[in-house]
CSV table of N, CA and C in Angstrom, one decimal:
chain,number,residue,atom,x,y,z
U,696,MET,N,23.7,-77.2,11.7
U,696,MET,CA,24.2,-77.3,12.9
U,696,MET,C,25.7,-77.0,12.8
U,697,ASN,N,26.0,-77.1,12.2
U,697,ASN,CA,27.6,-76.4,11.9
U,697,ASN,C,28.1,-75.0,12.0
U,698,PHE,N,26.7,-73.7,11.3
U,698,PHE,CA,26.8,-72.6,12.2
U,698,PHE,C,26.8,-72.5,13.5
U,699,SER,N,26.1,-73.1,14.1
U,699,SER,CA,25.9,-72.9,15.3
U,699,SER,C,27.3,-73.2,16.1
U,700,ILE,N,28.0,-74.2,15.9
U,700,ILE,CA,29.2,-74.8,16.6
U,700,ILE,C,29.9,-73.4,16.1
U,701,THR,N,30.2,-73.0,14.8
U,701,THR,CA,31.2,-72.0,14.5
U,701,THR,C,31.0,-70.6,15.1
U,702,SER,N,29.6,-70.4,15.3
U,702,SER,CA,29.4,-69.4,16.3
U,702,SER,C,29.8,-69.4,17.5
U,703,VAL,N,29.6,-70.2,18.0
U,703,VAL,CA,30.1,-71.0,19.5
U,703,VAL,C,31.3,-70.7,19.4
U,704,PHE,N,32.1,-71.1,18.8
U,704,PHE,CA,33.6,-71.6,18.9
U,704,PHE,C,34.2,-69.7,18.9
U,705,LEU,N,33.4,-69.0,17.8
U,705,LEU,CA,33.9,-67.9,17.5
U,705,LEU,C,33.8,-66.9,19.2
U,706,VAL,N,32.5,-67.0,19.4
U,706,VAL,CA,32.1,-66.3,20.8
U,706,VAL,C,33.0,-66.7,21.9
U,707,VAL,N,33.4,-67.7,22.2
U,707,VAL,CA,34.7,-68.4,23.0
U,707,VAL,C,35.9,-67.8,22.7
U,708,MET,N,36.3,-67.9,21.3
U,708,MET,CA,37.7,-67.5,21.1
U,708,MET,C,37.9,-65.9,21.3
U,709,THR,N,36.5,-65.0,21.0
U,709,THR,CA,36.5,-63.3,21.5
U,709,THR,C,36.5,-63.4,22.9
U,710,PHE,N,35.7,-64.2,23.4
U,710,PHE,CA,36.0,-63.6,25.3
U,710,PHE,C,37.5,-64.3,25.7
U,711,VAL,N,38.0,-65.6,25.2
U,711,VAL,CA,39.5,-66.1,26.0
U,711,VAL,C,40.5,-64.5,25.3
U,712,ASN,N,40.1,-63.6,24.2
U,712,ASN,CA,41.1,-62.7,23.8
U,712,ASN,C,40.7,-61.4,24.6
U,713,ALA,N,39.5,-61.1,24.9
U,713,ALA,CA,39.3,-60.0,25.5
U,713,ALA,C,40.0,-60.3,26.9
U,714,GLN,N,39.8,-61.6,27.6
U,714,GLN,CA,40.2,-61.6,28.8
U,714,GLN,C,41.8,-61.2,29.1
U,715,ASN,N,42.4,-62.1,28.1
U,715,ASN,CA,44.2,-62.0,27.6
U,715,ASN,C,44.6,-60.5,27.5
U,716,LEU,N,43.7,-59.7,26.6
U,716,LEU,CA,43.7,-58.3,26.8
U,716,LEU,C,44.1,-57.4,27.9
U,717,ASP,N,42.6,-58.0,28.9
U,717,ASP,CA,42.1,-57.4,29.9
U,717,ASP,C,43.8,-57.6,30.9
U,718,SER,N,44.0,-58.7,30.8
U,718,SER,CA,45.1,-59.1,31.8
U,718,SER,C,46.4,-58.6,31.6
U,719,MET,N,47.0,-58.2,30.3
U,719,MET,CA,47.9,-57.5,29.5
U,719,MET,C,48.2,-56.1,30.1
U,720,GLU,N,47.0,-55.2,30.1
U,720,GLU,CA,46.8,-53.9,30.8
U,720,GLU,C,46.8,-53.9,32.1
U,721,VAL,N,46.3,-54.7,32.8
U,721,VAL,CA,46.1,-55.1,34.4
U,721,VAL,C,47.4,-55.4,35.2
U,722,GLU,N,47.9,-56.1,34.4
U,722,GLU,CA,49.6,-56.2,34.4
U,722,GLU,C,50.7,-54.7,34.9
U,723,THR,N,50.7,-54.4,33.5
U,723,THR,CA,51.3,-53.0,33.4
U,723,THR,C,51.0,-51.9,34.3
U,724,ARG,N,49.5,-51.7,34.5
U,724,ARG,CA,49.1,-50.8,35.5
U,724,ARG,C,49.4,-51.1,36.7
U,725,ASP,N,49.4,-52.4,37.2
U,725,ASP,CA,49.2,-52.6,39.0
U,725,ASP,C,50.8,-53.0,39.2
U,726,ASN,N,51.6,-53.5,38.2
U,726,ASN,CA,52.8,-54.3,38.0
U,726,ASN,C,54.1,-53.1,38.2
U,727,PRO,N,54.4,-52.6,39.0
U,727,PRO,CA,55.4,-51.3,38.9
U,727,PRO,C,57.0,-51.8,38.0
U,728,SER,N,57.2,-53.5,38.9
U,728,SER,CA,58.6,-53.9,37.5
U,728,SER,C,58.0,-53.9,36.0
U,729,ALA,N,56.7,-54.4,35.7
U,729,ALA,CA,56.2,-54.2,34.4
U,729,ALA,C,56.1,-53.3,33.7
U,730,PHE,N,55.4,-51.9,34.3
U,730,PHE,CA,55.8,-50.5,34.1
U,730,PHE,C,57.2,-49.9,33.6
U,731,LEU,N,57.8,-50.4,34.3
U,731,LEU,CA,59.2,-49.6,34.2
U,731,LEU,C,59.8,-50.4,33.1
U,732,ARG,N,59.6,-51.4,32.7
U,732,ARG,CA,60.1,-52.6,31.5
U,732,ARG,C,59.7,-51.8,30.5
U,733,GLU,N,58.2,-51.5,30.7
U,733,GLU,CA,57.6,-51.0,29.3
U,733,GLU,C,58.4,-49.5,29.1
U,734,LYS,N,58.1,-48.7,30.3
U,734,LYS,CA,58.8,-47.6,30.0
U,734,LYS,C,60.5,-47.4,29.0
U,735,ARG,N,61.1,-48.1,29.9
U,735,ARG,CA,62.3,-48.3,29.7
U,735,ARG,C,62.8,-48.5,27.7
U,736,GLN,N,61.6,-48.8,27.0
U,736,GLN,CA,61.6,-49.1,25.7
U,736,GLN,C,61.6,-47.9,24.9
U,737,ILE,N,61.3,-46.5,25.7
U,737,ILE,CA,61.0,-45.6,24.9
U,737,ILE,C,62.4,-44.8,25.0
U,738,PRO,N,62.8,-44.3,23.6
U,738,PRO,CA,64.3,-43.6,23.9
U,738,PRO,C,64.5,-42.4,24.4
U,739,VAL,N,65.4,-42.5,25.0
U,739,VAL,CA,66.0,-41.3,25.6
U,739,VAL,C,66.7,-40.5,24.9
U,740,ILE,N,66.8,-39.2,24.4
U,740,ILE,CA,67.7,-38.3,24.0
U,740,ILE,C,68.5,-37.6,25.3
U,741,ASP,N,69.9,-37.9,25.0
U,741,ASP,CA,70.9,-37.9,26.4
U,741,ASP,C,71.2,-36.1,26.0
U,742,SER,N,71.3,-35.5,25.2
U,742,SER,CA,71.4,-34.1,24.9
U,742,SER,C,70.4,-33.2,23.6
U,743,ILE,N,70.5,-32.0,23.9
U,743,ILE,CA,70.0,-31.7,22.9
U,743,ILE,C,70.6,-31.2,22.1
U,744,PRO,N,70.0,-31.0,20.5
U,744,PRO,CA,71.5,-30.7,19.9
U,744,PRO,C,71.5,-29.0,19.6
U,745,GLN,N,72.7,-28.6,19.7
U,745,GLN,CA,72.5,-27.2,19.1
U,745,GLN,C,71.9,-26.6,18.0
U,746,LEU,N,71.2,-25.7,18.1
U,746,LEU,CA,71.0,-25.2,16.5
U,746,LEU,C,71.6,-23.9,16.5
U,747,ALA,N,72.1,-24.0,14.9
U,747,ALA,CA,72.8,-23.1,14.3
U,747,ALA,C,72.2,-21.5,14.8
U,748,THR,N,72.8,-20.5,15.4
U,748,THR,CA,71.9,-19.3,15.3
U,748,THR,C,72.9,-18.2,14.3
U,749,THR,N,72.0,-17.2,13.4
U,749,THR,CA,72.7,-16.5,12.8
U,749,THR,C,71.9,-15.3,13.1
U,750,ILE,N,73.1,-14.3,13.2
U,750,ILE,CA,72.5,-13.0,13.7
U,750,ILE,C,72.1,-12.3,12.4
U,751,LEU,N,71.1,-11.9,12.4
U,751,LEU,CA,70.4,-10.9,11.3
U,751,LEU,C,70.7,-9.5,11.3
U,752,HIS,N,72.0,-9.2,10.7
U,752,HIS,CA,72.0,-8.0,10.9
U,752,HIS,C,72.4,-7.6,9.3
U,753,PRO,N,73.3,-6.0,9.0
U,753,PRO,CA,73.8,-6.2,7.6
U,753,PRO,C,75.0,-6.3,7.7
U,754,SER,N,75.7,-5.8,8.7
U,754,SER,CA,77.2,-6.2,8.9
U,754,SER,C,77.6,-8.0,8.6
U,755,PHE,N,76.4,-9.1,8.4
U,755,PHE,CA,76.6,-10.3,8.5
U,755,PHE,C,76.4,-10.5,6.6
U,756,GLY,N,75.7,-9.3,5.9
U,756,GLY,CA,75.3,-9.3,4.2
U,756,GLY,C,73.7,-9.6,4.2
U,757,CYS,N,73.3,-9.4,5.2
U,757,CYS,CA,71.9,-9.2,5.1
U,757,CYS,C,71.1,-8.2,4.3
U,758,PHE,N,69.8,-8.1,4.0
U,758,PHE,CA,69.5,-6.9,3.4
U,758,PHE,C,68.2,-6.8,3.1
U,759,TRP,N,67.2,-6.2,3.2
U,759,TRP,CA,65.6,-5.8,2.9
U,759,TRP,C,65.7,-5.7,1.5
U,760,SER,N,64.7,-6.8,0.5
U,760,SER,CA,64.5,-6.4,-0.7
U,760,SER,C,62.8,-5.9,-0.8
U,761,GLY,N,62.7,-5.4,-1.5
U,761,GLY,CA,61.8,-4.7,-2.2
U,761,GLY,C,61.1,-3.3,-1.4
U,762,THR,N,61.1,-2.4,-2.7
U,762,THR,CA,61.2,-1.0,-2.5
U,762,THR,C,59.6,-0.4,-2.4
U,763,SER,N,59.6,0.5,-1.2
U,763,SER,CA,58.0,0.6,-1.2
U,763,SER,C,57.6,2.0,-2.1
U,764,PRO,N,56.3,2.2,-2.4
U,764,PRO,CA,55.2,1.4,-2.1
U,764,PRO,C,54.6,0.1,-2.3
U,765,PHE,N,55.4,0.3,-3.8
U,765,PHE,CA,55.1,-1.3,-4.7
U,765,PHE,C,56.2,-2.5,-4.4
U,766,CYS,N,56.2,-3.2,-3.1
U,766,CYS,CA,57.1,-3.7,-2.9
U,766,CYS,C,57.3,-5.2,-4.1
U,767,ILE,N,58.1,-5.5,-4.6
U,767,ILE,CA,58.2,-6.9,-5.4
U,767,ILE,C,59.5,-7.5,-4.7
U,768,PRO,N,59.7,-8.0,-3.7
U,768,PRO,CA,61.0,-8.9,-3.2
U,768,PRO,C,62.1,-9.6,-3.9
U,769,ASP,N,62.9,-9.8,-4.4
U,769,ASP,CA,63.7,-11.0,-5.3
U,769,ASP,C,65.1,-11.1,-4.3
U,770,CYS,N,65.3,-11.7,-3.9
U,770,CYS,CA,66.8,-12.2,-3.0
U,770,CYS,C,67.7,-12.3,-3.9
U,771,GLY,N,67.4,-13.1,-5.3
U,771,GLY,CA,68.2,-13.5,-6.1
U,771,GLY,C,69.0,-15.0,-6.2
U,772,THR,N,69.7,-15.5,-6.3
U,772,THR,CA,70.4,-16.7,-6.4
U,772,THR,C,71.3,-17.0,-5.4
U,773,LYS,N,71.9,-16.2,-4.6
U,773,LYS,CA,73.0,-16.4,-4.0
U,773,LYS,C,72.6,-15.6,-2.5
U,774,TYR,N,71.4,-15.5,-2.1
U,774,TYR,CA,70.7,-14.9,-1.0
U,774,TYR,C,69.6,-15.6,-0.7
U,775,GLN,N,69.2,-16.0,0.6
U,775,GLN,CA,67.7,-16.7,1.2
U,775,GLN,C,66.8,-15.6,1.5
U,776,LYS,N,65.6,-15.9,1.4
U,776,LYS,CA,64.3,-15.1,2.5
U,776,LYS,C,64.6,-15.8,3.8
U,777,VAL,N,65.0,-15.0,4.6
U,777,VAL,CA,64.7,-15.1,6.0
U,777,VAL,C,63.4,-14.8,6.8
U,778,LEU,N,62.8,-13.6,6.2
U,778,LEU,CA,61.8,-13.1,7.1
U,778,LEU,C,61.0,-12.1,6.1
U,779,THR,N,59.4,-11.8,6.3
U,779,THR,CA,58.9,-11.2,5.2
U,779,THR,C,58.3,-10.2,6.3
U,780,ASP,N,58.2,-9.2,5.9
U,780,ASP,CA,57.5,-8.2,6.6
U,780,ASP,C,56.7,-7.0,5.5
U,781,SER,N,55.5,-6.5,5.9
U,781,SER,CA,55.4,-5.4,4.9
U,781,SER,C,55.9,-3.9,5.1
U,782,ARG,N,56.7,-3.8,6.3
U,782,ARG,CA,57.2,-2.6,6.1
U,782,ARG,C,58.8,-3.0,6.2
U,783,GLY,N,59.6,-4.1,7.0
U,783,GLY,CA,60.8,-3.8,6.6
U,783,GLY,C,61.8,-3.2,7.3
U,784,ASP,N,62.8,-2.2,6.6
U,784,ASP,CA,63.5,-1.7,6.9
U,784,ASP,C,63.1,0.2,6.8
U,785,GLY,N,61.8,0.2,6.4
U,785,GLY,CA,61.8,1.2,6.4
U,785,GLY,C,60.2,1.6,6.1
U,786,LYS,N,59.7,2.3,4.8
U,786,LYS,CA,58.7,2.6,4.8
U,786,LYS,C,57.6,1.3,4.3
U,787,LEU,N,56.5,1.5,4.9
U,787,LEU,CA,55.1,0.6,4.5
U,787,LEU,C,54.7,0.5,3.1
U,788,CYS,N,55.0,-0.8,3.1
U,788,CYS,CA,54.3,-1.1,0.8
U,788,CYS,C,53.2,-1.3,1.3
U,789,TRP,N,52.5,-0.6,-0.2
U,789,TRP,CA,51.0,-0.6,-0.4
U,789,TRP,C,50.9,-2.0,-0.7
U,790,THR,N,51.5,-2.8,-1.7
U,790,THR,CA,51.0,-3.8,-2.2
U,790,THR,C,52.4,-4.8,-2.3
U,791,GLY,N,52.1,-5.9,-1.7
U,791,GLY,CA,53.2,-6.7,-1.4
U,791,GLY,C,54.0,-6.5,-0.3
U,792,ASN,N,55.1,-7.2,-0.1
U,792,ASN,CA,55.9,-7.4,1.1
U,792,ASN,C,57.0,-7.3,1.2
U,793,LYS,N,58.0,-6.9,1.8
U,793,LYS,CA,59.6,-6.7,1.9
U,793,LYS,C,60.5,-8.4,2.3
U,794,ASN,N,61.7,-8.9,1.9
U,794,ASN,CA,61.8,-9.8,2.6
U,794,ASN,C,63.1,-9.5,2.6
U,795,LEU,N,63.5,-10.1,4.0
U,795,LEU,CA,65.2,-10.0,4.1
U,795,LEU,C,66.0,-11.4,4.1
U,796,CYS,N,66.8,-10.7,3.6
U,796,CYS,CA,67.7,-12.0,2.4
U,796,CYS,C,69.1,-11.9,2.9
U,797,CYS,N,69.4,-13.2,3.3
U,797,CYS,CA,70.8,-13.4,4.0
U,797,CYS,C,71.5,-14.4,2.9
U,798,PRO,N,73.0,-14.1,2.9
U,798,PRO,CA,73.5,-15.1,2.0
U,798,PRO,C,73.6,-16.7,2.5
U,799,LEU,N,73.4,-17.5,1.5
U,799,LEU,CA,73.1,-18.6,1.3
U,799,LEU,C,74.8,-19.3,2.1
U,800,PRO,N,74.5,-20.4,3.4
U,800,PRO,CA,75.5,-20.8,3.3
U,800,PRO,C,76.7,-21.8,3.3
U,801,ALA,N,77.5,-21.6,3.2
U,801,ALA,CA,79.0,-21.9,2.2
U,801,ALA,C,78.1,-23.1,1.7
U,802,GLY,N,78.7,-23.7,0.2
U,802,GLY,CA,78.5,-24.6,-0.4
U,802,GLY,C,77.0,-24.9,-0.4
U,803,MET,N,76.2,-24.2,-0.7
U,803,MET,CA,74.3,-24.7,-0.5
U,803,MET,C,74.2,-23.8,-1.6
U,804,VAL,N,73.0,-24.5,-2.7
U,804,VAL,CA,72.9,-24.0,-3.8
U,804,VAL,C,71.4,-23.6,-3.6
U,805,LYS,N,71.0,-22.7,-4.0
U,805,LYS,CA,69.8,-22.4,-4.1
U,805,LYS,C,69.1,-22.6,-5.4
U,806,VAL,N,68.1,-23.9,-5.3
U,806,VAL,CA,67.3,-24.5,-6.2
U,806,VAL,C,66.0,-24.2,-6.5
U,807,LYS,N,65.2,-23.7,-7.6
U,807,LYS,CA,63.8,-23.3,-8.1
U,807,LYS,C,63.5,-24.6,-8.6
U,808,GLY,N,62.2,-25.2,-7.9
U,808,GLY,CA,61.6,-26.2,-8.4
U,808,GLY,C,60.2,-26.4,-7.8
């Protein structure tokens, strides 16, 4: 007897909870003010942050590392790899690639790890 009362209780609670969930969904779908209230909780970005643009040109200290036909690029400690290409600024690499190396921004340190 105890098992059947518990079973009935669980079925009733499940049914009541299902109705409550359905009524909440209907409220936001059918009620425009509830939808707007829900929509206002989403954060809005007022402005788009500007990305730093760097021109990748030799006059800014950038260079292609790796000598064809057997390219083994190394930018060193004061430069960072920006691009990788099999041709780079000249002849095609038979093995490996060439790296476009540009100076690290002021105050940045390259760490291997």
